[in-house]
């Protein structure tokens, strides 16, 4: 029989690497708590129409990356490829927006049928933030600062924040016409993907990963030149906000988010250490989406981070060590083993991290494992200890031992 395997592009997270994930999740949760952003959890499976309407049919995600199938009731369902559409649907469906603006975050698995490579998976994980009902440039600044500070706290180095403004609808239409006109003059120099996008989604060509197209685009008209005075003023406000908080950024006139409902602020945070899959966080303002999904006109800004890429960076750039137990419990003999499990339970109830050895092997063997666990203390219970009720607590650093009773243990561990 052939060995069963994960599907292509899907990975197990094994105990040896889980520490970075847990650390990342804990730091993210704490940053959201401090910023008074509330968590929201939405289903992994949604009606396909949500993404077709919410992300846009002309995008790569909807056009070729979704896991879509009909369920047994013949409804077209899709495994979520991103989090924003579901969060906005949930906010509309549950009347959250009628209770006032919402600061929300989510984290979980997303699914895209892409060509797997380092930092690009078919099941991957995102942490996202969505501010629904916020229009002030200050809210753009707050959203960006939360992302930036979180990444700094993960111990990541050499991150780059790139910023652009997509302006309002009229600015974009204006620019789109200019760009299409210019691109049509250079059509034969464009890669095939970009030629196709010229008809469907020309702004997205700016995001092309093709080096020749990128080179060509250096001389293309720039979006910022098409912004009206109000859009420019808004862009300036966001930049002044970042400067005031000493968040370093670079303007990138070719940074776009592909979707029609994105406008004004667009940003990405990248790490040169990641190679081709450099973007760890992408975000922007999406004032048209809530309406597009059937809600009232609502100004929104949000971002999403790719956790696989962050974990790769954390494992290379910051030190994460597995937590050692506070105590390693060694026992031999029936009576001793019964005391051992009782001691472990009581200490765990007091909050200690206790590893219980079940092997029944000789003391020397169990002691070897205790040393390997890096616990500061081992508790030894043999026949003599079991009958006297005096247990041997060994300090594994100093190698000294003392006899203690069960009820003294928690105090002696001193953790
Ligand atoms: P990319 O240009 O890398 O394909 P994207 O524009 O498709 O990114 P978004 O939809 O903005 O990505 O998602 C936000 C973040 O989620 C990305 O910046 C990235 O860190 C992460 N991400 C996106 N797709 C994947 C994937 N297939 N595997 C792992 N992480 C991903
Ligand atoms: Mg992509």
CSV table of C-alpha atoms in Angstrom, one decimal, residues 19-405:
chain,number,residue,atom,x,y,z
A,19,UNK,CA,7.5,27.2,19.0
A,20,UNK,CA,7.8,30.1,16.5
A,21,UNK,CA,4.1,29.7,15.5
A,22,UNK,CA,3.0,29.8,19.1
A,23,UNK,CA,5.2,32.8,19.9
A,24,UNK,CA,3.9,34.6,16.8
A,25,UNK,CA,0.3,33.9,17.7
A,26,UNK,CA,0.9,35.0,21.3
A,27,UNK,CA,2.6,38.3,20.4
A,28,UNK,CA,-0.1,39.1,17.7
A,29,UNK,CA,-2.9,38.4,20.2
A,30,UNK,CA,-1.2,40.7,22.8
A,31,UNK,CA,-0.8,43.5,20.3
A,32,UNK,CA,-4.4,43.3,19.3
A,33,UNK,CA,-5.5,43.2,22.9
A,34,UNK,CA,-3.4,46.4,23.7
A,35,UNK,CA,-4.9,48.2,20.7
A,36,UNK,CA,-8.5,47.2,21.6
A,37,UNK,CA,-9.0,45.3,18.4
A,38,UNK,CA,-11.5,42.5,18.8
A,39,UNK,CA,-11.1,39.0,17.3
A,40,UNK,CA,-13.6,37.7,14.8
A,41,UNK,CA,-13.8,34.1,13.5
A,42,UNK,CA,-15.6,33.3,10.3
A,43,UNK,CA,-16.1,29.9,8.5
A,44,UNK,CA,-13.4,28.5,6.3
A,45,UNK,CA,-16.0,27.6,3.7
A,46,UNK,CA,-18.2,30.3,2.1
A,47,UNK,CA,-20.5,30.7,-0.9
A,48,UNK,CA,-18.4,31.2,-4.0
A,49,UNK,CA,-20.3,34.3,-4.8
A,50,UNK,CA,-18.8,36.1,-1.8
A,51,UNK,CA,-15.3,36.0,-3.3
A,52,UNK,CA,-16.4,36.5,-6.9
A,53,UNK,CA,-18.1,39.7,-5.7
A,54,UNK,CA,-15.7,40.6,-2.9
A,55,UNK,CA,-12.4,40.0,-4.6
A,56,UNK,CA,-13.3,40.5,-8.2
A,57,UNK,CA,-13.5,38.1,-11.1
A,58,UNK,CA,-10.5,39.7,-12.9
A,59,UNK,CA,-8.1,38.9,-10.1
A,60,UNK,CA,-5.7,35.9,-10.1
A,61,UNK,CA,-7.2,34.7,-6.8
A,62,UNK,CA,-10.7,34.4,-8.2
A,63,UNK,CA,-9.7,33.6,-11.8
A,64,UNK,CA,-7.4,30.7,-11.1
A,65,UNK,CA,-6.5,30.1,-7.5
A,66,UNK,CA,-9.7,29.2,-5.7
A,67,UNK,CA,-10.6,25.8,-4.3
A,68,UNK,CA,-14.2,25.7,-5.5
A,69,UNK,CA,-16.6,22.8,-5.6
A,70,UNK,CA,-20.3,22.0,-5.4
A,71,UNK,CA,-21.6,20.6,-2.1
A,72,UNK,CA,-24.1,17.8,-1.8
A,73,UNK,CA,-26.9,20.4,-2.1
A,74,UNK,CA,-25.4,21.6,-5.4
A,75,UNK,CA,-24.3,24.9,-4.0
A,76,UNK,CA,-21.0,26.3,-5.2
A,77,UNK,CA,-18.7,26.6,-2.2
A,78,UNK,CA,-15.2,28.0,-1.9
A,79,UNK,CA,-12.5,27.5,0.7
A,80,UNK,CA,-11.6,31.0,1.7
A,81,UNK,CA,-8.6,32.4,-0.2
A,82,UNK,CA,-8.4,35.5,2.1
A,83,UNK,CA,-10.1,36.9,5.2
A,84,UNK,CA,-11.5,40.3,4.3
A,85,UNK,CA,-14.5,39.2,2.3
A,86,UNK,CA,-15.7,36.9,5.1
A,87,UNK,CA,-15.2,39.5,7.8
A,88,UNK,CA,-17.2,42.1,5.9
A,89,UNK,CA,-19.9,39.5,5.2
A,90,UNK,CA,-20.1,38.7,8.9
A,91,UNK,CA,-20.2,42.3,9.9
A,92,UNK,CA,-23.1,43.0,7.5
A,93,UNK,CA,-25.0,39.8,8.3
A,94,UNK,CA,-24.8,40.3,12.1
A,95,UNK,CA,-25.5,44.0,12.1
A,96,UNK,CA,-22.1,44.9,13.6
A,97,UNK,CA,-21.9,48.0,11.5
A,98,UNK,CA,-25.1,49.5,12.9
A,99,UNK,CA,-23.4,49.4,16.3
A,100,UNK,CA,-20.7,51.8,15.1
A,101,UNK,CA,-17.2,51.4,13.7
A,102,UNK,CA,-15.5,48.1,14.3
A,103,UNK,CA,-11.9,47.3,14.8
A,104,UNK,CA,-11.5,43.6,14.1
A,105,UNK,CA,-8.7,41.0,13.6
A,106,UNK,CA,-8.7,37.4,12.5
A,107,UNK,CA,-6.2,34.6,12.0
A,108,UNK,CA,-6.5,31.3,10.3
A,109,UNK,CA,-6.0,29.1,7.3
A,110,UNK,CA,-6.5,30.3,3.8
A,111,UNK,CA,-6.5,28.3,0.6
A,112,UNK,CA,-5.1,29.2,-2.9
A,113,UNK,CA,-4.3,26.8,-5.7
A,114,UNK,CA,-0.9,28.2,-6.5
A,115,UNK,CA,2.5,26.8,-7.5
A,116,UNK,CA,4.0,25.8,-4.1
A,117,UNK,CA,7.5,27.1,-3.3
A,118,UNK,CA,9.2,28.5,-0.2
A,119,UNK,CA,6.8,30.9,1.4
A,120,UNK,CA,4.0,30.1,-1.0
A,121,UNK,CA,1.6,27.3,0.0
A,122,UNK,CA,-1.8,26.1,-1.0
A,123,UNK,CA,-2.9,26.1,2.6
A,124,UNK,CA,-1.4,29.0,4.4
A,125,UNK,CA,-2.2,31.2,7.3
A,126,UNK,CA,-2.9,34.8,7.6
A,127,UNK,CA,-3.3,37.3,10.4
A,128,UNK,CA,-5.4,40.2,9.4
A,129,UNK,CA,-6.8,43.4,10.7
A,130,UNK,CA,-9.9,45.2,9.4
A,131,UNK,CA,-11.0,48.7,10.6
A,132,UNK,CA,-14.6,49.0,9.3
A,133,UNK,CA,-16.2,52.5,9.4
A,134,UNK,CA,-13.0,54.5,9.7
A,135,UNK,CA,-12.2,57.2,7.1
A,136,UNK,CA,-9.7,59.5,8.8
A,137,UNK,CA,-6.1,59.3,7.5
A,138,UNK,CA,-5.2,58.8,11.2
A,139,UNK,CA,-7.0,55.4,11.1
A,140,UNK,CA,-4.7,54.4,8.2
A,141,UNK,CA,-1.7,55.4,10.3
A,142,UNK,CA,-3.0,53.4,13.3
A,143,UNK,CA,-3.5,50.3,11.2
A,144,UNK,CA,0.0,50.5,9.7
A,145,UNK,CA,1.6,51.2,13.1
A,146,UNK,CA,-0.1,48.1,14.7
A,147,UNK,CA,1.4,46.0,11.8
A,148,UNK,CA,4.8,47.6,12.1
A,149,UNK,CA,5.1,47.3,15.9
A,150,UNK,CA,4.0,43.7,15.8
A,151,UNK,CA,6.6,42.8,13.3
A,152,UNK,CA,9.3,44.7,15.3
A,153,UNK,CA,8.3,42.8,18.4
A,154,UNK,CA,8.8,39.5,16.6
A,155,UNK,CA,12.5,40.4,16.4
A,156,UNK,CA,12.5,40.8,12.6
A,157,UNK,CA,15.1,42.8,10.9
A,158,UNK,CA,15.5,44.8,7.7
A,159,UNK,CA,11.8,45.2,7.0
A,160,UNK,CA,10.8,47.8,4.5
A,161,UNK,CA,7.4,49.6,4.5
A,162,UNK,CA,6.4,50.7,1.0
A,163,UNK,CA,3.5,53.1,0.5
A,164,UNK,CA,1.4,54.5,-2.3
A,165,UNK,CA,-1.9,56.2,-2.8
A,166,UNK,CA,-4.4,54.9,-5.4
A,167,UNK,CA,-6.5,58.0,-5.0
A,168,UNK,CA,-10.3,58.1,-5.4
A,169,UNK,CA,-12.4,56.4,-8.2
A,170,UNK,CA,-12.0,59.4,-10.6
A,171,UNK,CA,-8.3,59.5,-10.0
A,172,UNK,CA,-8.0,55.9,-10.8
A,173,UNK,CA,-10.1,56.0,-13.9
A,174,UNK,CA,-8.1,59.0,-15.1
A,175,UNK,CA,-4.8,57.1,-14.5
A,176,UNK,CA,-6.2,53.9,-15.9
A,177,UNK,CA,-6.8,55.7,-19.2
A,178,UNK,CA,-3.3,57.2,-19.2
A,179,UNK,CA,-1.7,53.9,-18.4
A,180,UNK,CA,-3.6,51.9,-21.0
A,181,UNK,CA,-2.8,54.4,-23.7
A,182,UNK,CA,0.9,54.3,-22.7
A,183,UNK,CA,0.9,50.5,-22.4
A,184,UNK,CA,-0.7,50.1,-25.8
A,185,UNK,CA,2.2,51.8,-27.3
A,186,UNK,CA,4.6,49.2,-25.7
A,187,UNK,CA,2.3,46.3,-26.0
A,188,UNK,CA,4.8,44.0,-27.8
A,189,UNK,CA,7.2,44.5,-24.9
A,190,UNK,CA,4.8,43.2,-22.3
A,191,UNK,CA,4.8,39.6,-21.0
A,192,UNK,CA,1.7,37.5,-22.0
A,193,UNK,CA,0.1,37.8,-18.6
A,194,UNK,CA,0.3,41.5,-18.7
A,195,UNK,CA,-1.0,41.7,-22.3
A,196,UNK,CA,-4.1,39.8,-21.0
A,197,UNK,CA,-4.5,42.2,-18.1
A,198,UNK,CA,-4.4,45.1,-20.4
A,199,UNK,CA,-8.0,44.3,-21.2
A,200,UNK,CA,-9.2,43.0,-17.8
A,201,UNK,CA,-7.3,44.7,-15.0
A,202,UNK,CA,-4.6,47.1,-16.4
A,203,UNK,CA,-3.6,48.5,-12.9
A,204,UNK,CA,-2.6,45.1,-11.9
A,205,UNK,CA,0.2,45.1,-14.6
A,206,UNK,CA,2.1,47.4,-12.3
A,207,UNK,CA,2.3,44.5,-9.9
A,208,UNK,CA,3.8,42.2,-12.5
A,209,UNK,CA,6.7,40.0,-11.3
A,210,UNK,CA,8.2,39.8,-14.8
A,211,UNK,CA,11.6,41.6,-14.8
A,212,UNK,CA,11.3,42.9,-18.3
A,213,UNK,CA,7.8,44.3,-17.7
A,214,UNK,CA,9.1,45.8,-14.4
A,215,UNK,CA,12.0,47.5,-16.3
A,216,UNK,CA,9.6,48.8,-18.9
A,217,UNK,CA,7.2,50.2,-16.3
A,218,UNK,CA,10.0,52.4,-14.8
A,219,UNK,CA,9.1,54.9,-17.5
A,220,UNK,CA,5.3,54.5,-17.3
A,221,UNK,CA,3.2,57.4,-16.1
A,222,UNK,CA,2.9,57.4,-12.3
A,223,UNK,CA,-0.3,57.2,-10.3
A,224,UNK,CA,0.6,59.9,-7.9
A,225,UNK,CA,0.7,62.4,-10.8
A,226,UNK,CA,-3.0,61.6,-11.5
A,227,UNK,CA,-4.2,62.3,-7.9
A,228,UNK,CA,-6.6,65.3,-7.4
A,229,UNK,CA,-5.6,67.8,-4.7
A,230,UNK,CA,-7.9,66.2,-2.0
A,231,UNK,CA,-6.4,62.8,-2.6
A,232,UNK,CA,-2.9,64.2,-2.5
A,233,UNK,CA,-3.7,66.0,0.8
A,234,UNK,CA,-5.0,62.8,2.3
A,235,UNK,CA,-1.8,60.9,1.2
A,236,UNK,CA,0.3,63.7,2.8
A,237,UNK,CA,-1.7,63.3,6.1
A,238,UNK,CA,-0.9,59.6,6.2
A,239,UNK,CA,2.8,60.3,5.6
A,240,UNK,CA,2.9,63.0,8.2
A,241,UNK,CA,1.3,60.6,10.7
A,242,UNK,CA,4.0,58.0,10.0
A,243,UNK,CA,6.8,60.5,10.2
A,244,UNK,CA,5.5,61.7,13.6
A,245,UNK,CA,5.7,58.2,14.9
A,246,UNK,CA,9.1,57.6,13.3
A,247,UNK,CA,7.9,54.8,11.1
A,248,UNK,CA,10.3,54.6,8.2
A,249,UNK,CA,8.7,54.2,4.8
A,250,UNK,CA,9.5,54.5,1.1
A,251,UNK,CA,7.1,55.7,-1.6
A,252,UNK,CA,6.5,53.1,-4.3
A,253,UNK,CA,4.5,54.6,-7.2
A,254,UNK,CA,4.0,51.1,-8.7
A,255,UNK,CA,2.5,49.5,-5.6
A,256,UNK,CA,-1.1,48.6,-6.3
A,257,UNK,CA,-3.8,46.4,-4.8
A,258,UNK,CA,-5.5,44.8,-7.7
A,259,UNK,CA,-9.1,45.3,-6.8
A,260,UNK,CA,-11.5,48.0,-7.9
A,261,UNK,CA,-12.7,48.8,-4.4
A,262,UNK,CA,-9.2,49.6,-3.2
A,263,UNK,CA,-8.4,53.3,-3.1
A,264,UNK,CA,-6.2,55.8,-1.4
A,265,UNK,CA,-3.6,54.2,0.9
A,266,UNK,CA,-1.9,51.0,-0.3
A,267,UNK,CA,1.1,49.5,1.5
A,268,UNK,CA,3.3,46.5,1.7
A,269,UNK,CA,5.9,45.4,4.2
A,270,UNK,CA,8.6,43.3,2.7
A,271,UNK,CA,11.8,41.5,3.8
A,272,UNK,CA,14.8,41.2,1.5
A,273,UNK,CA,15.7,38.0,3.5
A,274,UNK,CA,12.7,36.2,1.9
A,275,UNK,CA,13.9,36.1,-1.8
A,276,UNK,CA,11.1,36.1,-4.3
A,277,UNK,CA,8.2,35.8,-1.8
A,278,UNK,CA,9.2,39.0,-0.1
A,279,UNK,CA,5.9,40.5,1.1
A,280,UNK,CA,5.0,39.7,4.7
A,281,UNK,CA,2.1,42.2,5.0
A,282,UNK,CA,-0.1,43.8,2.4
A,283,UNK,CA,-2.9,46.2,3.1
A,284,UNK,CA,-4.8,49.2,2.0
A,285,UNK,CA,-8.0,51.2,2.1
A,286,UNK,CA,-11.1,49.5,0.6
A,287,UNK,CA,-14.0,52.0,0.9
A,288,UNK,CA,-16.1,50.3,-1.8
A,289,UNK,CA,-16.2,46.7,-0.5
A,290,UNK,CA,-19.0,46.9,2.1
A,291,UNK,CA,-21.4,48.4,-0.4
A,292,UNK,CA,-20.2,45.8,-3.0
A,293,UNK,CA,-21.3,43.1,-0.6
A,294,UNK,CA,-24.7,44.6,0.1
A,295,UNK,CA,-24.0,46.8,3.1
A,296,UNK,CA,-24.1,50.6,3.5
A,297,UNK,CA,-21.3,52.8,2.2
A,298,UNK,CA,-18.5,52.2,4.8
A,299,UNK,CA,-14.9,53.4,4.8
A,300,UNK,CA,-12.4,50.7,5.7
A,301,UNK,CA,-8.7,50.0,6.0
A,302,UNK,CA,-7.1,46.7,6.6
A,303,UNK,CA,-4.1,44.4,6.1
A,304,UNK,CA,-3.1,40.8,6.1
A,305,UNK,CA,0.2,39.1,7.0
A,306,UNK,CA,1.4,35.7,5.8
A,307,UNK,CA,2.3,33.7,8.8
A,308,UNK,CA,4.4,31.1,7.0
A,309,UNK,CA,6.7,33.9,5.8
A,310,UNK,CA,6.9,35.4,9.2
A,311,UNK,CA,7.8,32.0,10.8
A,312,UNK,CA,10.5,31.5,8.2
A,313,UNK,CA,12.0,34.9,9.2
A,314,UNK,CA,11.6,34.3,12.9
A,315,UNK,CA,13.4,30.9,12.6
A,316,UNK,CA,16.3,32.6,10.9
A,317,UNK,CA,16.4,36.0,12.6
A,318,UNK,CA,15.2,35.7,16.2
A,319,UNK,CA,15.9,33.2,18.9
A,320,UNK,CA,13.1,31.0,19.8
A,321,UNK,CA,13.8,28.1,22.2
A,322,UNK,CA,11.4,25.4,23.2
A,323,UNK,CA,10.1,25.9,26.8
A,324,UNK,CA,11.7,23.4,29.2
A,325,UNK,CA,9.5,21.8,31.9
A,326,UNK,CA,9.8,23.2,35.4
A,327,UNK,CA,10.2,19.6,36.8
A,328,UNK,CA,10.9,16.2,35.3
A,329,UNK,CA,9.3,13.3,37.4
A,330,UNK,CA,11.1,10.0,37.6
A,331,UNK,CA,9.6,7.0,39.3
A,332,UNK,CA,10.0,3.3,39.5
A,333,UNK,CA,7.7,0.7,41.0
A,334,UNK,CA,3.9,0.6,41.3
A,335,UNK,CA,3.6,2.7,44.5
A,336,UNK,CA,6.1,5.2,43.3
A,337,UNK,CA,4.4,5.6,39.9
A,338,UNK,CA,1.1,6.3,41.7
A,339,UNK,CA,2.7,9.1,43.7
A,340,UNK,CA,4.4,10.4,40.7
A,341,UNK,CA,1.2,11.0,38.7
A,342,UNK,CA,-0.4,12.5,41.8
A,343,UNK,CA,2.5,14.9,42.3
A,344,UNK,CA,2.5,15.9,38.6
A,345,UNK,CA,-1.2,16.6,38.7
A,346,UNK,CA,-1.0,18.7,41.8
A,347,UNK,CA,1.8,20.8,40.5
A,348,UNK,CA,0.2,21.3,37.1
A,349,UNK,CA,-3.0,22.5,38.9
A,350,UNK,CA,-0.7,25.1,40.5
A,351,UNK,CA,0.5,26.2,37.1
A,352,UNK,CA,3.8,24.3,36.8
A,353,UNK,CA,4.9,22.6,33.7
A,354,UNK,CA,5.7,19.0,34.6
A,355,UNK,CA,6.9,16.2,32.5
A,356,UNK,CA,6.0,12.7,33.7
A,357,UNK,CA,8.2,9.8,32.6
A,358,UNK,CA,6.1,6.7,32.1
A,359,UNK,CA,8.8,4.4,30.9
A,360,UNK,CA,9.4,2.5,34.1
A,361,UNK,CA,13.1,2.3,32.9
A,362,UNK,CA,16.0,2.3,35.3
A,363,UNK,CA,16.8,5.6,37.2
A,364,UNK,CA,19.9,6.2,35.1
A,365,UNK,CA,18.0,6.1,31.8
A,366,UNK,CA,15.2,8.3,33.1
A,367,UNK,CA,17.7,10.8,34.5
A,368,UNK,CA,19.4,11.0,31.1
A,369,UNK,CA,16.1,12.1,29.7
A,370,UNK,CA,15.5,14.5,32.5
A,371,UNK,CA,18.8,16.2,31.7
A,372,UNK,CA,17.9,16.3,28.0
A,373,UNK,CA,14.6,18.0,28.8
A,374,UNK,CA,16.5,20.9,30.3
A,375,UNK,CA,14.2,21.0,33.3
A,376,UNK,CA,15.9,22.7,36.3
A,377,UNK,CA,14.7,20.0,38.7
A,378,UNK,CA,14.0,16.3,38.7
A,379,UNK,CA,11.8,14.5,41.3
A,380,UNK,CA,13.0,11.0,42.0
A,381,UNK,CA,10.5,8.5,43.5
A,382,UNK,CA,11.7,4.9,44.1
A,383,UNK,CA,10.5,2.2,46.6
A,384,UNK,CA,12.2,3.9,49.6
A,385,UNK,CA,10.8,7.4,48.8
A,386,UNK,CA,7.3,5.9,48.2
A,387,UNK,CA,7.2,4.2,51.6
A,388,UNK,CA,8.7,7.1,53.5
A,389,UNK,CA,6.7,9.8,51.7
A,390,UNK,CA,10.0,11.8,51.5
A,391,UNK,CA,10.7,12.4,47.8
A,392,UNK,CA,14.0,13.2,46.3
A,393,UNK,CA,14.2,16.6,44.7
A,394,UNK,CA,17.3,17.0,42.6
A,395,UNK,CA,18.6,20.3,41.4
A,396,UNK,CA,19.9,19.4,37.9
A,397,UNK,CA,22.2,22.4,37.7
A,398,UNK,CA,24.0,22.1,41.1
A,399,UNK,CA,23.5,18.4,41.3
A,400,UNK,CA,22.4,18.7,45.0
A,401,UNK,CA,19.4,16.8,46.4
A,402,UNK,CA,17.0,17.2,49.3
A,403,UNK,CA,14.2,15.1,50.7
A,404,UNK,CA,10.9,16.8,50.5
A,405,UNK,CA,7.2,16.0,51.1
